[in-house]
PDB file of C-alpha atoms in Angstrom:
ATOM      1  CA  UNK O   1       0.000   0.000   0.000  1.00 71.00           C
ATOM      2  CA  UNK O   2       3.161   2.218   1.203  1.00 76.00           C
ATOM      3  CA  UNK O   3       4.898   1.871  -2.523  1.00 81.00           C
ATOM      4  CA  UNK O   4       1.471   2.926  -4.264  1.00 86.00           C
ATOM      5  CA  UNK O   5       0.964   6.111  -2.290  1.00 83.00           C
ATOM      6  CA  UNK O   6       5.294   6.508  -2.904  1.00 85.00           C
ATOM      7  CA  UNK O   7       4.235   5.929  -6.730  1.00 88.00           C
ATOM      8  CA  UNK O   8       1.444   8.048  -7.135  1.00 87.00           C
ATOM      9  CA  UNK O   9       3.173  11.431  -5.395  1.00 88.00           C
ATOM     10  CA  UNK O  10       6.145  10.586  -7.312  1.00 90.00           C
ATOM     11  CA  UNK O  11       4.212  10.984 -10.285  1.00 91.00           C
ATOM     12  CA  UNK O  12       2.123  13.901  -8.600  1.00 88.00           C
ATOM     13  CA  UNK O  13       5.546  15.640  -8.541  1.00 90.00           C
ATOM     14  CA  UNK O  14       6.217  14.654 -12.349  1.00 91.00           C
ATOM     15  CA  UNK O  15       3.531  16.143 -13.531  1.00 88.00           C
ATOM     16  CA  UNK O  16       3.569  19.301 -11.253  1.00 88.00           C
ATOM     17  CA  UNK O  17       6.863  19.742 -12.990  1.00 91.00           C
ATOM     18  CA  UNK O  18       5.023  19.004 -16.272  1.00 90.00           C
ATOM     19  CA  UNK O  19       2.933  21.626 -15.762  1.00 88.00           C
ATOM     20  CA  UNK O  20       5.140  24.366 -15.121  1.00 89.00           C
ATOM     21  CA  UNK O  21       7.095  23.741 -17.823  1.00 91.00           C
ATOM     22  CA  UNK O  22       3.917  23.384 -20.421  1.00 91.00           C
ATOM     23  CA  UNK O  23       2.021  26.177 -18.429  1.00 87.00           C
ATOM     24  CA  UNK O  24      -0.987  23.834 -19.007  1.00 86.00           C
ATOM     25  CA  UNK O  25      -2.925  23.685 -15.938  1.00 88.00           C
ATOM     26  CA  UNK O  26      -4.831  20.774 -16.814  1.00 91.00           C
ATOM     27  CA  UNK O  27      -1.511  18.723 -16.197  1.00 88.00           C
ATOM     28  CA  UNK O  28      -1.112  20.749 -12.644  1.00 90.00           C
ATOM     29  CA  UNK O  29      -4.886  19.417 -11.853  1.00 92.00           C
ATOM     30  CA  UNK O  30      -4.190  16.234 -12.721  1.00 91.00           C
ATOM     31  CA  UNK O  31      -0.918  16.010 -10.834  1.00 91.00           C
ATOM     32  CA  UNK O  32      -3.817  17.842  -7.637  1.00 93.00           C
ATOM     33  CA  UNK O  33      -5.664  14.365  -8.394  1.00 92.00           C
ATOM     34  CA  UNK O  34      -3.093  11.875  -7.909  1.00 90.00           C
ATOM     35  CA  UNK O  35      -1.756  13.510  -4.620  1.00 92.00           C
ATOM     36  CA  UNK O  36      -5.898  13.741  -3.461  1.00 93.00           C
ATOM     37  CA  UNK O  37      -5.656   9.873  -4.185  1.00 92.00           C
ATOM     38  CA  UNK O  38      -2.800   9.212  -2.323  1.00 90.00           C
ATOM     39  CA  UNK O  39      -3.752  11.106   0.906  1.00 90.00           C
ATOM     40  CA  UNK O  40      -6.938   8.750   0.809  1.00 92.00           C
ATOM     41  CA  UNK O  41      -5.434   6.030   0.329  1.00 89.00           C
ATOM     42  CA  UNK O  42      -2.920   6.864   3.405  1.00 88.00           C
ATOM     43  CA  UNK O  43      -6.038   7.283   5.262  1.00 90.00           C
ATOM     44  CA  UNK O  44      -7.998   4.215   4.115  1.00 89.00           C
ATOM     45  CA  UNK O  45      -4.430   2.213   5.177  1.00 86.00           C
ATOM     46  CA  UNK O  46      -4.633   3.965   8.333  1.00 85.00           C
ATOM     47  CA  UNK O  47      -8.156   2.914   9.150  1.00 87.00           C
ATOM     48  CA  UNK O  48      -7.641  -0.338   8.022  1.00 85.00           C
ATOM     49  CA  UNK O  49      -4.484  -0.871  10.310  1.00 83.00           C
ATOM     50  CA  UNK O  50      -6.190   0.734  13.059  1.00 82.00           C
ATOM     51  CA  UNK O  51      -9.508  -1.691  12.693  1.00 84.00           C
ATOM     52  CA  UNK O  52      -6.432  -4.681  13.047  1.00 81.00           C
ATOM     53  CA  UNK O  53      -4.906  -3.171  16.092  1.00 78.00           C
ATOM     54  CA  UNK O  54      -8.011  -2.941  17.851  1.00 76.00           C
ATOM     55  CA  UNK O  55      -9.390  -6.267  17.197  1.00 69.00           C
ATOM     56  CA  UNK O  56      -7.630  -8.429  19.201  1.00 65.00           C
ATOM     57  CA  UNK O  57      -7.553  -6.586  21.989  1.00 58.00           C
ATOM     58  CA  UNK O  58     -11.067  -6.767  22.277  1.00 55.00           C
ATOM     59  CA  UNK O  59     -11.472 -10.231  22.665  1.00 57.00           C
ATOM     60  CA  UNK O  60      -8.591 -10.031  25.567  1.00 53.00           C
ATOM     61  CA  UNK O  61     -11.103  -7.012  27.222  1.00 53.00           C
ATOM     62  CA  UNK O  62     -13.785  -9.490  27.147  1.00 54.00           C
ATOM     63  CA  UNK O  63     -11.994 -12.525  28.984  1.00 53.00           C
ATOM     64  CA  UNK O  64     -10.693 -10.064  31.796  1.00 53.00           C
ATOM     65  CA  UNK O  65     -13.895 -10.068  33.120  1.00 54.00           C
ATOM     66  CA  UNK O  66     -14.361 -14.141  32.779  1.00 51.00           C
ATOM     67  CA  UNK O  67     -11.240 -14.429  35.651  1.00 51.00           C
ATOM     68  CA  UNK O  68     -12.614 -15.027  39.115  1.00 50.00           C
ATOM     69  CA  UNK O  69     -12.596 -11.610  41.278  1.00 50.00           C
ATOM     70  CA  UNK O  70      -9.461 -13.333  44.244  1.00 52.00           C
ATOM     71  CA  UNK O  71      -7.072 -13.794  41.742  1.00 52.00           C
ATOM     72  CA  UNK O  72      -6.675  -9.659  41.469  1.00 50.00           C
ATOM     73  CA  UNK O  73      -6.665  -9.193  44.621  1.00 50.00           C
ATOM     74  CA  UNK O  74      -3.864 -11.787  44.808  1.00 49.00           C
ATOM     75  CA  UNK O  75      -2.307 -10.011  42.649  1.00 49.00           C
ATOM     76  CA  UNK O  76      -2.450  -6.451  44.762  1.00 51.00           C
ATOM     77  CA  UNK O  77      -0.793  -8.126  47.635  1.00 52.00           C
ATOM     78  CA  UNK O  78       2.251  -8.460  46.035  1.00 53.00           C
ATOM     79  CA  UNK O  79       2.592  -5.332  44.981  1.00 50.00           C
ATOM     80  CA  UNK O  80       1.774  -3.663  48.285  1.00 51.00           C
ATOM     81  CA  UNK O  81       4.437  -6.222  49.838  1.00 54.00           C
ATOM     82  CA  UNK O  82       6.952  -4.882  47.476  1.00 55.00           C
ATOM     83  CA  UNK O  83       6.144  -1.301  48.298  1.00 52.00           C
ATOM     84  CA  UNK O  84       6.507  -1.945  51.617  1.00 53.00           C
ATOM     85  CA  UNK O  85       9.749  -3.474  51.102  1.00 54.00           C
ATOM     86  CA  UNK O  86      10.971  -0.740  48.735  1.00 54.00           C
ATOM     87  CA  UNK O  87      10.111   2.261  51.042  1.00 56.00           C
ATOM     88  CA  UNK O  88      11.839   1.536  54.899  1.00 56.00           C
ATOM     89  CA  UNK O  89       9.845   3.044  57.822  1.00 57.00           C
ATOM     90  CA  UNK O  90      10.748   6.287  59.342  1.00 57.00           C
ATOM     91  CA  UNK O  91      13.127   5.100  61.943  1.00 54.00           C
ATOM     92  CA  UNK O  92      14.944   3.005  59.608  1.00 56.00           C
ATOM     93  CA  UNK O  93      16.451   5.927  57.467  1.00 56.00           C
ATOM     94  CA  UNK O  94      19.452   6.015  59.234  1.00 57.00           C
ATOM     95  CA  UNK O  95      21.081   6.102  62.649  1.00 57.00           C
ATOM     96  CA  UNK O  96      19.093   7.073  65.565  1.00 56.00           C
ATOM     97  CA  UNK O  97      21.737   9.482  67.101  1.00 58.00           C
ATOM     98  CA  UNK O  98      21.248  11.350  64.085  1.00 56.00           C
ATOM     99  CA  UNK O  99      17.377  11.250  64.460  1.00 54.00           C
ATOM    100  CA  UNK O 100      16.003  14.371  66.060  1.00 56.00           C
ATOM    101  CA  UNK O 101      14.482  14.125  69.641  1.00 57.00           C
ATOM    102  CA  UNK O 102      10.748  15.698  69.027  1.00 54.00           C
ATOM    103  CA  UNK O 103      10.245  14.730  65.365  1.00 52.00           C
ATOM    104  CA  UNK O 104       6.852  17.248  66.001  1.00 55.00           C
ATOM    105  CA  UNK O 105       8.415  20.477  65.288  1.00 53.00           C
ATOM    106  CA  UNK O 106       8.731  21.853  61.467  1.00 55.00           C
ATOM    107  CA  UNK O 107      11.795  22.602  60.072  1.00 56.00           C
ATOM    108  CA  UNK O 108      12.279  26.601  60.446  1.00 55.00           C
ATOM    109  CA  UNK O 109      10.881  28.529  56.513  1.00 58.00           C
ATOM    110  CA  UNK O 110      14.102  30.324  55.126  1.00 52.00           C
ATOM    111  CA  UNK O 111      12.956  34.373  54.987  1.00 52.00           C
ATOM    112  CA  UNK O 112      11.052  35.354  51.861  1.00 52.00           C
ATOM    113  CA  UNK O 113      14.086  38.190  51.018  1.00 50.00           C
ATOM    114  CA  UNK O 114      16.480  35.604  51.155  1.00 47.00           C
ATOM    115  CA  UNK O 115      14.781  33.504  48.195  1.00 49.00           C
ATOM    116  CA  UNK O 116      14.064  36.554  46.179  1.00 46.00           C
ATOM    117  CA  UNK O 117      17.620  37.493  46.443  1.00 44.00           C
ATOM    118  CA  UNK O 118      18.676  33.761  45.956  1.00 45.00           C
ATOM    119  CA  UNK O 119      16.405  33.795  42.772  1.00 45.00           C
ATOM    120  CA  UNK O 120      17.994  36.863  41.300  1.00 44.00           C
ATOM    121  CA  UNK O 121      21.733  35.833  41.455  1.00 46.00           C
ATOM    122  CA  UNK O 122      20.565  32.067  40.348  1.00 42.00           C
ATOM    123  CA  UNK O 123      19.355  34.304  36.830  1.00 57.00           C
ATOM    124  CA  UNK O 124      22.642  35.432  35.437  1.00 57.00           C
ATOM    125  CA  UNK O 125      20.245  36.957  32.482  1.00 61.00           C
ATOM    126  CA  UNK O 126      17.938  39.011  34.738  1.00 79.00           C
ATOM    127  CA  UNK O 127      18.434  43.149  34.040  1.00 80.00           C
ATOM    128  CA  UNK O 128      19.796  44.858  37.022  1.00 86.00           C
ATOM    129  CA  UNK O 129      17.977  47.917  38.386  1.00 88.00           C
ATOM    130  CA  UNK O 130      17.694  51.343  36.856  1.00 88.00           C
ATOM    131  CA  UNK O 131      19.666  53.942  38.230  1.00 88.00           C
ATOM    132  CA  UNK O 132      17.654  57.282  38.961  1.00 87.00           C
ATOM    133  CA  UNK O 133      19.006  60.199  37.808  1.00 86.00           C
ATOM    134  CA  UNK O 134      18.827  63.816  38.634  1.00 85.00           C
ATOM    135  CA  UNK O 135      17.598  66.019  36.043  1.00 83.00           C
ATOM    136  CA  UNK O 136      20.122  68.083  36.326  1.00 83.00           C
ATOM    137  CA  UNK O 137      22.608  65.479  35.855  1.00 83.00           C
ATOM    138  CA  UNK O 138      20.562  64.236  32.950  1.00 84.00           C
ATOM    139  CA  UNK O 139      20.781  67.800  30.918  1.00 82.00           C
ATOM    140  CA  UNK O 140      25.051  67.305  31.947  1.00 83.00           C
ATOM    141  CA  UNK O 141      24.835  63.781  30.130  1.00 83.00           C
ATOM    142  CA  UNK O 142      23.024  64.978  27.276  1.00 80.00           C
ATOM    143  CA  UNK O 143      26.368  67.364  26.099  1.00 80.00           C
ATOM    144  CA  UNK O 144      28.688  64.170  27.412  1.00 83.00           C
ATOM    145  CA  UNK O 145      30.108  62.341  24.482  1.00 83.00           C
ATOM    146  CA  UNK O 146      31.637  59.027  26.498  1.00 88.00           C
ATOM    147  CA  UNK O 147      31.131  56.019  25.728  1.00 91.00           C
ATOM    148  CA  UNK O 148      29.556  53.649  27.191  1.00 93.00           C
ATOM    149  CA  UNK O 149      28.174  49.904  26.607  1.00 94.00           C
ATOM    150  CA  UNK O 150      25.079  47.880  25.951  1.00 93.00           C
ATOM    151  CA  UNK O 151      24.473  44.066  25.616  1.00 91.00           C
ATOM    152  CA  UNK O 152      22.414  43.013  23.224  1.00 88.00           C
ATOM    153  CA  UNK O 153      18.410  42.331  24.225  1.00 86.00           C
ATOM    154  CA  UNK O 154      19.294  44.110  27.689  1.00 89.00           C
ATOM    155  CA  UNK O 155      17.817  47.440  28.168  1.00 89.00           C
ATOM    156  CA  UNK O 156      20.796  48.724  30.483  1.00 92.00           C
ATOM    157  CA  UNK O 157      23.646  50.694  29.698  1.00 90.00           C
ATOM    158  CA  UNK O 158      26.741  50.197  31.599  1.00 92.00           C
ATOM    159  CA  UNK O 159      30.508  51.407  31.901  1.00 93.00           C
ATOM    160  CA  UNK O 160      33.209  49.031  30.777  1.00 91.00           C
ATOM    161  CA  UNK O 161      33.539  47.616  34.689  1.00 91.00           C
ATOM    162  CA  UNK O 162      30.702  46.708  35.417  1.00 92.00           C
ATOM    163  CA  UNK O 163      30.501  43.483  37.290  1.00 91.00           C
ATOM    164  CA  UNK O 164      27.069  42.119  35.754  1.00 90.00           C
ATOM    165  CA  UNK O 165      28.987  42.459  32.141  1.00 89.00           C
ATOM    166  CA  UNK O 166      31.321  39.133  32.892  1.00 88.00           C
ATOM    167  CA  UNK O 167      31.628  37.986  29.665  1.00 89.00           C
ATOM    168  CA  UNK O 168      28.989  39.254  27.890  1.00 89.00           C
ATOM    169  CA  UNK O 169      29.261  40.536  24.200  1.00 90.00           C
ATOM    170  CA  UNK O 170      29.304  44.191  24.254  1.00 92.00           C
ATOM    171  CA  UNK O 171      28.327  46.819  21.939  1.00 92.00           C
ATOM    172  CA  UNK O 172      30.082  50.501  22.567  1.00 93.00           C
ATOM    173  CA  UNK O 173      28.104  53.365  21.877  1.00 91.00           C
ATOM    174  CA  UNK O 174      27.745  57.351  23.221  1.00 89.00           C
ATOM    175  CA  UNK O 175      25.976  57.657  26.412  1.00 88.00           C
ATOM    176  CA  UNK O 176      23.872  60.436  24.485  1.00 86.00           C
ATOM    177  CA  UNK O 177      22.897  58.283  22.072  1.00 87.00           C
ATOM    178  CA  UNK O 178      22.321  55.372  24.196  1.00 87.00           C
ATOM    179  CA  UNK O 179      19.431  57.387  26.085  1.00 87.00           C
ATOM    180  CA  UNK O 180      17.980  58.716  22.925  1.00 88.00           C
ATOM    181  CA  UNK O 181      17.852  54.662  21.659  1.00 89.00           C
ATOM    182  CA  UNK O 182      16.265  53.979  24.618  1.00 90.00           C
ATOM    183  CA  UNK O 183      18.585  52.407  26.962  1.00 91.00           C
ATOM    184  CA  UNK O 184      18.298  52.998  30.887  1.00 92.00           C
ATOM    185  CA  UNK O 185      21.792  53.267  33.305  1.00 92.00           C
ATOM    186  CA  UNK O 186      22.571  50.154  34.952  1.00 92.00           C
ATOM    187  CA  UNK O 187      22.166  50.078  39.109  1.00 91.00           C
ATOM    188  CA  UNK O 188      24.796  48.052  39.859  1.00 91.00           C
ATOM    189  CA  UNK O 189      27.637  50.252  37.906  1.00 93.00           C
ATOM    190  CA  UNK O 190      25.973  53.746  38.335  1.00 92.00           C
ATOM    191  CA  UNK O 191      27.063  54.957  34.738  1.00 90.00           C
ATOM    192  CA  UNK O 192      25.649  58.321  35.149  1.00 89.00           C
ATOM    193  CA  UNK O 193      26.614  59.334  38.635  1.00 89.00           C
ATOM    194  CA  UNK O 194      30.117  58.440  37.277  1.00 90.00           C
ATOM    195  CA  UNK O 195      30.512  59.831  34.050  1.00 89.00           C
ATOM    196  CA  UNK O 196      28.768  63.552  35.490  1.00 88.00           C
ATOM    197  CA  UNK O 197      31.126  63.192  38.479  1.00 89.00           C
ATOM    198  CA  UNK O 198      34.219  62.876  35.972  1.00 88.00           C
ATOM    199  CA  UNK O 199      33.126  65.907  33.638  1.00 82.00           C
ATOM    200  CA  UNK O 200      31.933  68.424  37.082  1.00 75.00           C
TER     201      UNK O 200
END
């Protein structure tokens, strides 16, 4: 069934080709027929394999129910034996000097801070913080022609020591230009603060 649907897109294809090249479009429907007959007949094979498949497992459904109702639960104990085998009680985990006296009290919840700030440093692509800026230093930055860099997809600007860089690709570019593309100073390197501090 396979090598007839292989043969009839093969010649589907032929005479797709056919068509082009005779700019006849009664080849080009002809070529639409063949593939049409193809994807049916995929679909009738389908069916037909699928009808197989599910035929003998219906006759295997219908003796299930034939088998006397003790032999499954036979077969439960087993497996609840083996579970119990597989997982050891409480007090068998280990050695009872390492046990805790009162196994009552909870173990103490680490502060919500600390996860937040555990969270940020475990995302080596999260932005760092925007650093405010007078407006007054803002209207000094705008005649400043240093340079400064941006990573790619990051909406921070930074100076060239910036810890958060590490080895990140950077792009140079004016500070001036930087804020009119968009970019925001980084928190962690205080660009602006900096570069108005070096030109006061």
């Amino acid at each position: 069934m396979l090598y007839i649907v292989l043969v009839l897109v093969l010649a589907a294809l032929g005479l797709l080709v056919t068509a082009l090249i005779t700019a006849s479009s009664l080849w080009a429907w002809v070529s639409i027929g063949l593939s049409v007959l193809a994807g049916l007949l995929l679909v009738a094979d389908w069916l037909r394999r699928r009808r197989r498949s599910a035929a003998p497992s219906a006759p295997a459904a219908s003796a299930a129910p034939a088998v006397s109702s003790p032999e499954p639960e036979a077969a439960e104990t087993p497996a609840d034996e083996e579970q119990t085998t597989l997982i050891p009680a409480a007090g068998d985990l280990g050695d009872p000097a390492d046990t805790p006296d009162t196994p009552d009290t909870p173990d103490p919840e680490p502060a919500p801070e600390a996860d937040a700030s555990a969270e940020a440093e475990t995302k080596p692509d999260s932005d760092p913080g925007v650093e405010e800026t007078a407006d007054a230093d803002v209207a000094v930055l705008a005649d400043i022609e240093d340079e400064v860099v941006v990573v790619d997809e990051h909406p921070r600007y930074h100076l060239r020591t910036c810890p958060w860089l590490g080895t990140r690709d950077t792009i140079p570019i004016g500070v001036g230009e930087a804020r009119q593309l968009g970019f925001t100073p980084c928190d962690r390197c205080r660009p602006d603060a900096t570069l108005v501090a070096a030109h006061r």
